[in-house]
Short mmCIF file of C-alpha atoms in Angstrom, two decimals:
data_model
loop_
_atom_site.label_atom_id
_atom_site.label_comp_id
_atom_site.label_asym_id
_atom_site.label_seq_id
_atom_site.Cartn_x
_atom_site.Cartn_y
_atom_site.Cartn_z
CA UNK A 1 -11.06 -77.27 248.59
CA UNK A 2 -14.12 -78.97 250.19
CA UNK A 3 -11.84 -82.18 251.12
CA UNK A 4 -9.30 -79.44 252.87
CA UNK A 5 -11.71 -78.03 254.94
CA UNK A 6 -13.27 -81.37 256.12
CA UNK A 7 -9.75 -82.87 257.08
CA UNK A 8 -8.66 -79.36 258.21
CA UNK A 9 -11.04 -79.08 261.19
CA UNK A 10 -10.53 -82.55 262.82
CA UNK A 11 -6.63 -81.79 262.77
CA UNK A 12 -7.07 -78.01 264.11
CA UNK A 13 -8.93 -80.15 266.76
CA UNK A 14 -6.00 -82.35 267.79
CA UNK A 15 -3.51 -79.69 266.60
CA UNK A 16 -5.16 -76.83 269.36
CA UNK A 17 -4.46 -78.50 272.83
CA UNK A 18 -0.97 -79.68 271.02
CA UNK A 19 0.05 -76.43 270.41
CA UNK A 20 -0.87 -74.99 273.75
CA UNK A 21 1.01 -77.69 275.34
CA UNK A 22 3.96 -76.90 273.15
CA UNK A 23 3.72 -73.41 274.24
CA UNK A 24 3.64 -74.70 277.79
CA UNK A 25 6.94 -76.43 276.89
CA UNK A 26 8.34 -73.01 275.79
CA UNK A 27 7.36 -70.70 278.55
CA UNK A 28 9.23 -72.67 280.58
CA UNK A 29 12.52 -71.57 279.03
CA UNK A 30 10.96 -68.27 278.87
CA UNK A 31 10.29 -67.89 282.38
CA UNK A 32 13.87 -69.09 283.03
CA UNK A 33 14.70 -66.51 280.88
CA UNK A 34 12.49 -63.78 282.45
CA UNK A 35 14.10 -64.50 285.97
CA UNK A 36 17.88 -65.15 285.01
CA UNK A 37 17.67 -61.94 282.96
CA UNK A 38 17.10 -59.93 286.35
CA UNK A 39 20.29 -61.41 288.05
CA UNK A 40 22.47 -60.54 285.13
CA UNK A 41 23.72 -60.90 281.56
CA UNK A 42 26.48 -63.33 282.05
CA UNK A 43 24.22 -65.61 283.71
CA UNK A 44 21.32 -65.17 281.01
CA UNK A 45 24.40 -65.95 278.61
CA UNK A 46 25.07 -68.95 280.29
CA UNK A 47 21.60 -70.12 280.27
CA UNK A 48 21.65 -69.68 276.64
CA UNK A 49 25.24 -71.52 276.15
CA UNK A 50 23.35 -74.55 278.64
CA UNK A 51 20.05 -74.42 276.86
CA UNK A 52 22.21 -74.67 273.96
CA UNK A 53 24.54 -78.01 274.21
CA UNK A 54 21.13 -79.29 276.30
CA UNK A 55 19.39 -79.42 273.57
CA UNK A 56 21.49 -81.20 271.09
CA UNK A 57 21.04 -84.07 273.14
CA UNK A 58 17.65 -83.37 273.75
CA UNK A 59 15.92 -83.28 269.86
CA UNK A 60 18.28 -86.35 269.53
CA UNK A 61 16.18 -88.15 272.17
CA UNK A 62 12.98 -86.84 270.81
CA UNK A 63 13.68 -88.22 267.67
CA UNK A 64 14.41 -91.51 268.74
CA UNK A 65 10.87 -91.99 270.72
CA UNK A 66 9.04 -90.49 267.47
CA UNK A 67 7.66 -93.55 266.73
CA UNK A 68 5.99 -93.88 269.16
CA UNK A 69 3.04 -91.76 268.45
CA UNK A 70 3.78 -92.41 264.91
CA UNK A 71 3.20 -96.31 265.42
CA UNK A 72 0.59 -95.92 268.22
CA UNK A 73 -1.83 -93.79 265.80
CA UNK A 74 -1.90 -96.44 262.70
CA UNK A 75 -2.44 -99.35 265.33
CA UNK A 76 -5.24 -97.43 266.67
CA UNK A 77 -6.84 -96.51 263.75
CA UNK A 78 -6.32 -100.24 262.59
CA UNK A 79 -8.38 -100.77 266.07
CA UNK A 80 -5.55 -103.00 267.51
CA UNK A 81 -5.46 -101.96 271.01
CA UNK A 82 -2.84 -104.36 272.12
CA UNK A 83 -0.73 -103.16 269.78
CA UNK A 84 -0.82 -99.70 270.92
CA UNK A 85 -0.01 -100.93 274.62
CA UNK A 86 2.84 -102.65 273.58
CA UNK A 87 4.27 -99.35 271.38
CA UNK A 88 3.97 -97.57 274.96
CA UNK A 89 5.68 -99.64 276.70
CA UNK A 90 8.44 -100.14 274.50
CA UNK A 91 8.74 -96.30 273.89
CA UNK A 92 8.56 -96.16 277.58
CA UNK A 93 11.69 -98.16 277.63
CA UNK A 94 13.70 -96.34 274.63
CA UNK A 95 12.81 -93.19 276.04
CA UNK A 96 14.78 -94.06 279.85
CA UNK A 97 17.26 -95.34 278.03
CA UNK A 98 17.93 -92.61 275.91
CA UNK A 99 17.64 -90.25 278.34
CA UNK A 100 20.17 -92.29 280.94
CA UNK A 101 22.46 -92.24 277.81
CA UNK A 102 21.94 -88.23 277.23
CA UNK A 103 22.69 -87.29 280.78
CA UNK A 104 25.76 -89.51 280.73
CA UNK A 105 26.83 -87.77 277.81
CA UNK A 106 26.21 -84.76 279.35
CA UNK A 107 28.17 -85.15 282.55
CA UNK A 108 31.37 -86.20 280.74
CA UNK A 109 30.95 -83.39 279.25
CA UNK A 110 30.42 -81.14 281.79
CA UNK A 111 34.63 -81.35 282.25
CA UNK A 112 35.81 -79.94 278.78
CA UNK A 113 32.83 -76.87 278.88
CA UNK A 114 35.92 -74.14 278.69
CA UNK A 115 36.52 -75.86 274.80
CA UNK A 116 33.76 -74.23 273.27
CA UNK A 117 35.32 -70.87 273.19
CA UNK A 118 32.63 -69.34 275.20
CA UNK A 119 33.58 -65.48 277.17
CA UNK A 120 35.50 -66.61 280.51
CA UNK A 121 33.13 -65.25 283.47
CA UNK A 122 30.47 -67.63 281.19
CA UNK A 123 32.35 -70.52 281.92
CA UNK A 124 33.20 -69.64 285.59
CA UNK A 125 29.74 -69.79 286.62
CA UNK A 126 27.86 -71.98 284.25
CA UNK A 127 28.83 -75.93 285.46
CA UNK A 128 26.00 -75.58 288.59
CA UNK A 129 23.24 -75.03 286.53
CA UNK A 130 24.64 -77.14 283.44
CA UNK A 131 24.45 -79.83 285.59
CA UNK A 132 21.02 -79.42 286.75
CA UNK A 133 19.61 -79.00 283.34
CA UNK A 134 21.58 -81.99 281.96
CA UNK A 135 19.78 -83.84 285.04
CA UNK A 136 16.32 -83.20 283.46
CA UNK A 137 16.44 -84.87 279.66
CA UNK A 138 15.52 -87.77 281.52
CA UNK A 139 12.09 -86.45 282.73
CA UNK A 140 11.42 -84.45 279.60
CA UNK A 141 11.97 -87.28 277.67
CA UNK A 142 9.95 -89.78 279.39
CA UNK A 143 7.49 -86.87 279.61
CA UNK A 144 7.16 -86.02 275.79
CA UNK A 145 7.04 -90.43 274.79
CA UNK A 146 4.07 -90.35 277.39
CA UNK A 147 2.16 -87.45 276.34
CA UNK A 148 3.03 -88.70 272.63
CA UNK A 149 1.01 -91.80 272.88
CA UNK A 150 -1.50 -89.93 275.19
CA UNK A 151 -2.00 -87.65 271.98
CA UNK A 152 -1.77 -90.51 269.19
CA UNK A 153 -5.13 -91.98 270.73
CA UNK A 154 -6.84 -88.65 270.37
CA UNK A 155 -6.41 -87.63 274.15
CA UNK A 156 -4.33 -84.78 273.84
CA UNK A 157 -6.65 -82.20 276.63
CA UNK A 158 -5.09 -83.49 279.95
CA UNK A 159 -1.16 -83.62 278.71
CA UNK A 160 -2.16 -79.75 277.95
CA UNK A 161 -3.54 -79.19 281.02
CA UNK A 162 -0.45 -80.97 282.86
CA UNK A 163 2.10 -78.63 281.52
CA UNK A 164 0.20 -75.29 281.59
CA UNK A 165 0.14 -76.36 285.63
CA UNK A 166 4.28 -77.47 285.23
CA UNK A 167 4.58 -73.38 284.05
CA UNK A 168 3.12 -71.74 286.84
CA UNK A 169 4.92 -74.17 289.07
CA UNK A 170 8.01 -73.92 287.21
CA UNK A 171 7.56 -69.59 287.65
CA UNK A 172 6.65 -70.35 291.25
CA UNK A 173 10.21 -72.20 291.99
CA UNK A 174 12.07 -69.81 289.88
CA UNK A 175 11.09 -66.80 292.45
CA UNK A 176 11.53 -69.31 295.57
CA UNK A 177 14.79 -70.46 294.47
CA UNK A 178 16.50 -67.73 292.17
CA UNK A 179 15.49 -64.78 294.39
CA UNK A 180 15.54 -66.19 297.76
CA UNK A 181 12.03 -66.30 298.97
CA UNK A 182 10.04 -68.08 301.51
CA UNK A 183 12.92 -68.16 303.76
CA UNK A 184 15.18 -69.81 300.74
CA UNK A 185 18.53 -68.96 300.39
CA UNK A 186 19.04 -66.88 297.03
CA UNK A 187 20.46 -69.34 294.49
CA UNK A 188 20.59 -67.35 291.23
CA UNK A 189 21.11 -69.21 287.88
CA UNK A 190 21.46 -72.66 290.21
CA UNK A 191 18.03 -72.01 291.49
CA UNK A 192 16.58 -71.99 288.41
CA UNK A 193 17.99 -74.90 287.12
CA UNK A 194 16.53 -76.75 290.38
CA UNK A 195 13.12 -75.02 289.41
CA UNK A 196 13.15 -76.49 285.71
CA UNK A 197 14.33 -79.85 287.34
CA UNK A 198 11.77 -79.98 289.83
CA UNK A 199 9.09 -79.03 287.67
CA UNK A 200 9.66 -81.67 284.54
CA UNK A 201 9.39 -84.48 287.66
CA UNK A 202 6.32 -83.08 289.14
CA UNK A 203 5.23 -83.53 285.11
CA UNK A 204 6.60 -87.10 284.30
CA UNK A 205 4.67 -87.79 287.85
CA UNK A 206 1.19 -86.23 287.01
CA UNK A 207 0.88 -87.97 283.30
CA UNK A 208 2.23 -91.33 284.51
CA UNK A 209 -0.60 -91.63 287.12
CA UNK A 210 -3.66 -90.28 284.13
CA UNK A 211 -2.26 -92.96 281.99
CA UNK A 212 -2.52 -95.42 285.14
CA UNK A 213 -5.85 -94.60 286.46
CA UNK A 214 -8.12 -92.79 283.42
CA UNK A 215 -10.79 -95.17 282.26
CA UNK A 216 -9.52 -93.65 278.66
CA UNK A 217 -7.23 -96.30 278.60
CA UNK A 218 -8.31 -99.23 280.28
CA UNK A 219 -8.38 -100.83 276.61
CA UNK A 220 -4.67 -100.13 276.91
CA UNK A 221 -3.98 -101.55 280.57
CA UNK A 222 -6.10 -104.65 279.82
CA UNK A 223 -4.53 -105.73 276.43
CA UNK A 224 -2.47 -108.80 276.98
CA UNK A 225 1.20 -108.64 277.86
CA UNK A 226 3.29 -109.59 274.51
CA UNK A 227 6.72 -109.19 276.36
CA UNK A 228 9.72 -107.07 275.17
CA UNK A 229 9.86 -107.61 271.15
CA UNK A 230 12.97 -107.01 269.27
CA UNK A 231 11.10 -106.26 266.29
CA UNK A 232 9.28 -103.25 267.74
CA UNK A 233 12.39 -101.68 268.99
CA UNK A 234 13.85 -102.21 265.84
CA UNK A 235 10.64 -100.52 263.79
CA UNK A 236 10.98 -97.25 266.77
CA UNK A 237 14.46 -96.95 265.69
CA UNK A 238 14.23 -97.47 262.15
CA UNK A 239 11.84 -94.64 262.30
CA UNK A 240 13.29 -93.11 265.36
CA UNK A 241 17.28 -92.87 263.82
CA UNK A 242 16.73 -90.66 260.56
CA UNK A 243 14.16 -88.45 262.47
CA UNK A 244 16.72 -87.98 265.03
CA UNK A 245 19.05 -87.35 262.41
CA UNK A 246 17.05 -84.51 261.07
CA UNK A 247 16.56 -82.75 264.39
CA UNK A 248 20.00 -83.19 265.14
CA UNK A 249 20.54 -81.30 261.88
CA UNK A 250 18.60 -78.32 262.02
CA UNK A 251 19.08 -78.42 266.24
CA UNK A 252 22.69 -78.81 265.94
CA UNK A 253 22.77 -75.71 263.38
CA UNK A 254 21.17 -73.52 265.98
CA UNK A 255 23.33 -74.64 268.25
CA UNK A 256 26.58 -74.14 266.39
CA UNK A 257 25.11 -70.43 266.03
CA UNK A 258 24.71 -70.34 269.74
CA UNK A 259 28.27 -71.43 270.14
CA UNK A 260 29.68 -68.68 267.48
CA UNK A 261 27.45 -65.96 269.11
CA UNK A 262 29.18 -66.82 272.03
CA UNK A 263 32.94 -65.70 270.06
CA UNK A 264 31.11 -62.49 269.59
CA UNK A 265 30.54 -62.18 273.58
CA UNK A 266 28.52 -61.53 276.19
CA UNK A 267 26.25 -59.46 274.49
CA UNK A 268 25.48 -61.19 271.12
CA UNK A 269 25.05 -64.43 273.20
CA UNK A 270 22.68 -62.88 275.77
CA UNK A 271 20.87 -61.13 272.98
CA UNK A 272 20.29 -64.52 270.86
CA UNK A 273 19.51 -66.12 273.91
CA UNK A 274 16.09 -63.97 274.23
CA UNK A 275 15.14 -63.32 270.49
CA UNK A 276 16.01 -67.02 269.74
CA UNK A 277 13.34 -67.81 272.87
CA UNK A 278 10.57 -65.60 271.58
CA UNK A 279 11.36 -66.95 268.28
CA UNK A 280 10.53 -70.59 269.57
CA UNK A 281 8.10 -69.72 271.24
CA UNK A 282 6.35 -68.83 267.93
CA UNK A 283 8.07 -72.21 266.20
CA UNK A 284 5.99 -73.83 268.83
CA UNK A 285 2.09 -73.29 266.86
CA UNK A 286 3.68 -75.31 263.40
CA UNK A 287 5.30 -77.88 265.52
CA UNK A 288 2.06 -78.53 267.35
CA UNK A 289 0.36 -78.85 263.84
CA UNK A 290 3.22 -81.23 262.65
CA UNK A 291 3.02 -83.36 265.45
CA UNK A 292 -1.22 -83.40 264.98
CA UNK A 293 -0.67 -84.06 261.05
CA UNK A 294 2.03 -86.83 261.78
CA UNK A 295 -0.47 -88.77 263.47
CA UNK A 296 -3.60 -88.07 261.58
CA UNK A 297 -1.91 -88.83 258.49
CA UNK A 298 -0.25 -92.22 259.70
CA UNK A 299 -3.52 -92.91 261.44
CA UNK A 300 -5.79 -92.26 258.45
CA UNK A 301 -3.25 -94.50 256.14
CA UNK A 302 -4.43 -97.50 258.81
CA UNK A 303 -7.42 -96.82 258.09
CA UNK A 304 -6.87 -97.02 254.39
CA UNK A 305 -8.22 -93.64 253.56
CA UNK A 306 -5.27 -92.55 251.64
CA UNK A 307 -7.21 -89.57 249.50
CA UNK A 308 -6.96 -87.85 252.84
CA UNK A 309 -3.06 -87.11 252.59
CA UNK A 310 -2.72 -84.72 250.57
CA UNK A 311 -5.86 -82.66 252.39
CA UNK A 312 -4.60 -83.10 255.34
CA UNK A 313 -0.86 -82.39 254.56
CA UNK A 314 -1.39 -79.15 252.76
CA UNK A 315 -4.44 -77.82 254.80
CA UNK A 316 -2.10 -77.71 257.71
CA UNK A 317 0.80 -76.29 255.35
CA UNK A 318 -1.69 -73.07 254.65
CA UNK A 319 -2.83 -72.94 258.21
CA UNK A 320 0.74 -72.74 259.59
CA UNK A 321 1.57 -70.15 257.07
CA UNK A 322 -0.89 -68.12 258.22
CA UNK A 323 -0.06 -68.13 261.79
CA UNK A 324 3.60 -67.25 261.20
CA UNK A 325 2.75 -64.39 258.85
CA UNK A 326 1.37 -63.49 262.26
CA UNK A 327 3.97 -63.40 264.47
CA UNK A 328 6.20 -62.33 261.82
CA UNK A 329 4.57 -59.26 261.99
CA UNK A 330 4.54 -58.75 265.70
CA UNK A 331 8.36 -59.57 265.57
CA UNK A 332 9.46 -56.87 263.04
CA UNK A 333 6.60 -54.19 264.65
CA UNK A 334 7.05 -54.67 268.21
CA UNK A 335 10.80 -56.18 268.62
CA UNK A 336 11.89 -53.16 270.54
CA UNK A 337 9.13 -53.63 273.28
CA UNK A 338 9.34 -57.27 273.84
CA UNK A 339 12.76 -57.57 274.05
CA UNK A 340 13.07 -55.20 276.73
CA UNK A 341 10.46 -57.20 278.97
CA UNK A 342 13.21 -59.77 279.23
CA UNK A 343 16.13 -57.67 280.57
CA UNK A 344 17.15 -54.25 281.67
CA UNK A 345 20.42 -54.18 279.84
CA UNK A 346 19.59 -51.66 277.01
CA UNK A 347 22.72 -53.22 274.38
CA UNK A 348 21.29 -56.77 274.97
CA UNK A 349 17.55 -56.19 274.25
CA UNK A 350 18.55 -53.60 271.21
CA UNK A 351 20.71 -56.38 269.57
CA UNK A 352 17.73 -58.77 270.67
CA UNK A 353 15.14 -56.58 268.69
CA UNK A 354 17.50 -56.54 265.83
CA UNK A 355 17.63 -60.26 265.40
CA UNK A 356 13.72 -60.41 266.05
CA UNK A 357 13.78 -58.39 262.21
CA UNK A 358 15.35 -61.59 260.89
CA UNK A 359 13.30 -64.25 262.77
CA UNK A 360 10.14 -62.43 261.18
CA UNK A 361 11.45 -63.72 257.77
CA UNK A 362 12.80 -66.77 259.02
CA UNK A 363 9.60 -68.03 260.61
CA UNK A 364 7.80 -68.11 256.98
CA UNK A 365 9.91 -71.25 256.28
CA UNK A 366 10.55 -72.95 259.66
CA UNK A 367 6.99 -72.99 259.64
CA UNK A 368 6.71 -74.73 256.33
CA UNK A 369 9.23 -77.27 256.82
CA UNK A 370 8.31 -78.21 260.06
CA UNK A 371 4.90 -79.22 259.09
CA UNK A 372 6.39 -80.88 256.20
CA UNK A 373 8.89 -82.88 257.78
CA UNK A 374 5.61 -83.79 259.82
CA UNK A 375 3.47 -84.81 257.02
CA UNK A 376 6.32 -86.85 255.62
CA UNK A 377 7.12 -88.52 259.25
CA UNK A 378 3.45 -89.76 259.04
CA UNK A 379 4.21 -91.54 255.93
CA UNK A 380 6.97 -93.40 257.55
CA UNK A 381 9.79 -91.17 254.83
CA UNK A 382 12.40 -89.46 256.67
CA UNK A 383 15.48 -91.05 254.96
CA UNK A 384 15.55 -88.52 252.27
CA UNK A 385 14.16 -85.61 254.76
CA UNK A 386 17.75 -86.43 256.47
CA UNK A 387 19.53 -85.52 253.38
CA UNK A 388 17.26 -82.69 252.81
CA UNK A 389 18.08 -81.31 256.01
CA UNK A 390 21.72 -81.82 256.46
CA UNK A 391 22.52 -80.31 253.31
CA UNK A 392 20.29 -76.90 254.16
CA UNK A 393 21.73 -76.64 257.40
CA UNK A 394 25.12 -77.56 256.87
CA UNK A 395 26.33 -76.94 253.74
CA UNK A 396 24.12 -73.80 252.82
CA UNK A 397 22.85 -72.34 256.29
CA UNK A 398 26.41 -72.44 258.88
CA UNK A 399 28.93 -71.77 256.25
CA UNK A 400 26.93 -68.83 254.75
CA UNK A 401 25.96 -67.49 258.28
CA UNK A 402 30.02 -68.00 259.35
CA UNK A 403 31.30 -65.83 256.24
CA UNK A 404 28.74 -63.37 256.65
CA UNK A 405 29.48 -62.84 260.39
CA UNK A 406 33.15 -63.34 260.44
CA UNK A 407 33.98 -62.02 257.11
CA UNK A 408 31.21 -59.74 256.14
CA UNK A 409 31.46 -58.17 259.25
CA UNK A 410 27.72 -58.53 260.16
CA UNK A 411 28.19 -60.17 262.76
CA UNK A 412 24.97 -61.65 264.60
CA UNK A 413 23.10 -60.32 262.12
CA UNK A 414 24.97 -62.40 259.76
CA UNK A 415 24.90 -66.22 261.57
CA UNK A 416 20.71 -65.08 261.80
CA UNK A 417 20.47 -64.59 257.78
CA UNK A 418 22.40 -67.94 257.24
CA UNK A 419 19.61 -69.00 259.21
CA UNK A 420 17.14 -67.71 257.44
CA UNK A 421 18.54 -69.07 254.01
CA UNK A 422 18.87 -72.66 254.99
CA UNK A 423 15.40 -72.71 256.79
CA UNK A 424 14.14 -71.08 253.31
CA UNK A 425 15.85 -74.12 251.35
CA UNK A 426 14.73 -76.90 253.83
CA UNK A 427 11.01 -75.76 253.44
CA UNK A 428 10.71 -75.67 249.67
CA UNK A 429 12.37 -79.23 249.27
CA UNK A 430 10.80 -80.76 251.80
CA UNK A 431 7.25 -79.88 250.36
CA UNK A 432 8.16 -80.35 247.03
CA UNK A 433 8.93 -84.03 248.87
CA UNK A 434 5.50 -84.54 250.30
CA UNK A 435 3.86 -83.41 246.86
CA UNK A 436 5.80 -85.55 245.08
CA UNK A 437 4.59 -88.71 247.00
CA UNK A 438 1.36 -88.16 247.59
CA UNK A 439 0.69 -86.54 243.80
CA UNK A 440 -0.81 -89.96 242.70
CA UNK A 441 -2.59 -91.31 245.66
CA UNK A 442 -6.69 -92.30 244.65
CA UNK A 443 -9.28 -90.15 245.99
CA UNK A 444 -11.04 -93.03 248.67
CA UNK A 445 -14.16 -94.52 247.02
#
């Protein structure tokens, strides 16, 4: 207990300005949200169908630059400075390229959008603002590789304070553009995708120059040039490719929900689009904590302290509990309330406050196996995390949430509790995973 608590507080220190700045990352969407819910419900449906396909490609990307941080951390704990330059520069590189790819992607296709089977006056207005979103996974990718490494050298305080400021700007261009103020035309849903545009550049632009002028890094900036190295671009995918594969997984599955929601209608897709929001929102305190125990755990094993694992891993595995128990809670107690701040259609926020009653059991585990997947990223094992995920996702959590919609007749209800199941499967495997390694690691002498 004594070795939890002593690892617990320096990771609660990294984990804290994490978290907020994952928060940040969410209010974004929320604000969106907020705004496109006063215009109307087909357009806060097609925010959600957007948000949706957008971020497929997105937690693909974010994989793939993982290992960055991952990398960066043990380098720096092995005091190699000119090793952790060259893992941002080459993570710099992956992450443009990745993001080029995604919009690509994304643009092609922006033609064959009527195939998913969403309502038709969805489709009729959604390409605009698709467009715009699929514009930005270049700047939130390049963003999140920066801030990464920023964070993997202990300086996570100014990324933080960077997108706290990209909220209120974000909220600021959202009433400019959506409702037509300061002699702007009103734009709608197309104005706020050119707020969340604008606002990830004005991000990208604010960390770039920190990294470029802070005396925090002039270790960094000084360490000699080692030119572009196959082999490090081969260890970042290595790394990168199965934790992409896992995100992909559980993303995807909330995706495919999104997409079924959206053969329900209007209203079940409008109504996931909000309770799946405030539900991130709260994923957003045990990702920050994975991301912190990722790179304290990789960072203490270049040390060579490796009696710290297991404190470290399961300290943050109670702490994230905790925290969800919280906002489980507030979901099943106060659902009705907070679902109604988001729109003033009374069906949409009533099936909204219905599916909050599931994400209050669901959070429990995507709590647990976030952190874990963490923990077990910081190890360098996410080959058998992939399985582990694609089979709770896939071949438990969709089919099960299908039949019970479809066939049970419970509908959204129904895709929610499949959900729940496979979330409740991928967190007991996944730390039965990181017990299993670490079970045997020495106490450091």
């Amino acid at each position: 207990m004594a070795d939890l608590l002593r690892e617990l507080r320096p990771t609660l220190a990294l984990a804290f300005p994490i978290i907020v700045g994952q928060v940040s990352q969410m209010l974004i969407g929320l604000t969106d949200n907020a705004f496109i819910g006063r215009v109307g419900k087909v357009e806060l449906a097609a925010a959600a169908f957007t948000h949706g396909v957008f971020n497929i490609f997105y937690v693909v990307g974010l994989g793939l630059i993982l290992g960055t941080g991952v990398f960066a951390a043990r380098d720096h704990g092995a005091g190699d400075e000119t090793g952790c330059a060259a893992w941002l520069r080459h993570g710099r590189a992956l992450a443009l390229g990745v993001g080029l790819l995604a919009f690509g992607c994304m643009l092609l296709l922006s033609w064959q959008l009527h195939r998913f089977g969403q309502p038709a006056e969805v489709v009729a207005v959604v390409r605009p603002f698709y467009l715009l979103i699929a514009g930005s996974v270049v700047f939130a990718l390049f963003f999140q590789v920066q801030r990464q490494f920023a964070e993997s050298l202990g300086r996570p305080w100014v990324p933080m304070g960077i997108m706290l400021a990209d909220v209120a700007l974000n909220a600021c261009l959202n009433w400019v553009f959506v409702f037509g103020n300061l002699g702007c035309p009103a734009l709608g849903l197309v104005g706020s995708g050119w707020a969340t545009l604008l606002a990830r550049f004005a991000a990208v632009v604010a960390l770039g120059l920190w990294l470029k002028s802070s005396p925090t890094f002039a270790p960094v900036r000084s360490a000699p040039w080692t030119g572009w190295e196959r082999g490090r671009f081969a260890a970042l995918l290595k790394l990168g490719v199965p934790a992409a594969g896992m995100l992909l997984f559980e993303g995807g599955a909330f995706v495919a929900t999104a997409l079924m929601m959206g053969w329900l209608g209007t209203v079940p897709l409008a109504a996931h689009q909000i309770a799946i929001g405030c539900a991130s929102l709260a994923f957003m305190f045990p990702l920050g904590l994975s991301l912190a125990v990722s790179m304290r755990i990789s960072r203490v094993a270049g040390e060579g302290r490796t009696g710290a694992l297991r404190p470290i891993g399961f300290g943050a595995l109670v702490t994230g509990l905790v925290i969800m128990v919280g906002f489980a809670l507030a979901f099943a107690l106060a659902g009705r309330a907070i679902t109604a701040a988001f729109t003033p259609a009374a069906d949409v926020a009533a099936l909204a406050a219905q599916l909050l009653v599931v994400a209050a059991i669901f959070q429990l585990f995507d709590g647990g196996q976030v952190i874990s997947v963490g923990a077990l990223r910081g190890l360098h094992d996410v080959r058998v995390p992939t399985v582990i995920t694609f089979i709770a996702y896939w071949v438990i959590s969709l089919p099960l949430g299908y039949w019970l919609a479809f066939h049970a007749s419970m509908g959204p209800i129904g895709l929610w509790t499949g959900l729940a199941v496979g979330l409740g499967c991928a967190a007991l495997l996944l730390g039965w995973r990181f017990h299993r390694l670490t079970r045997d690691v020495g106490r450091d002498r």
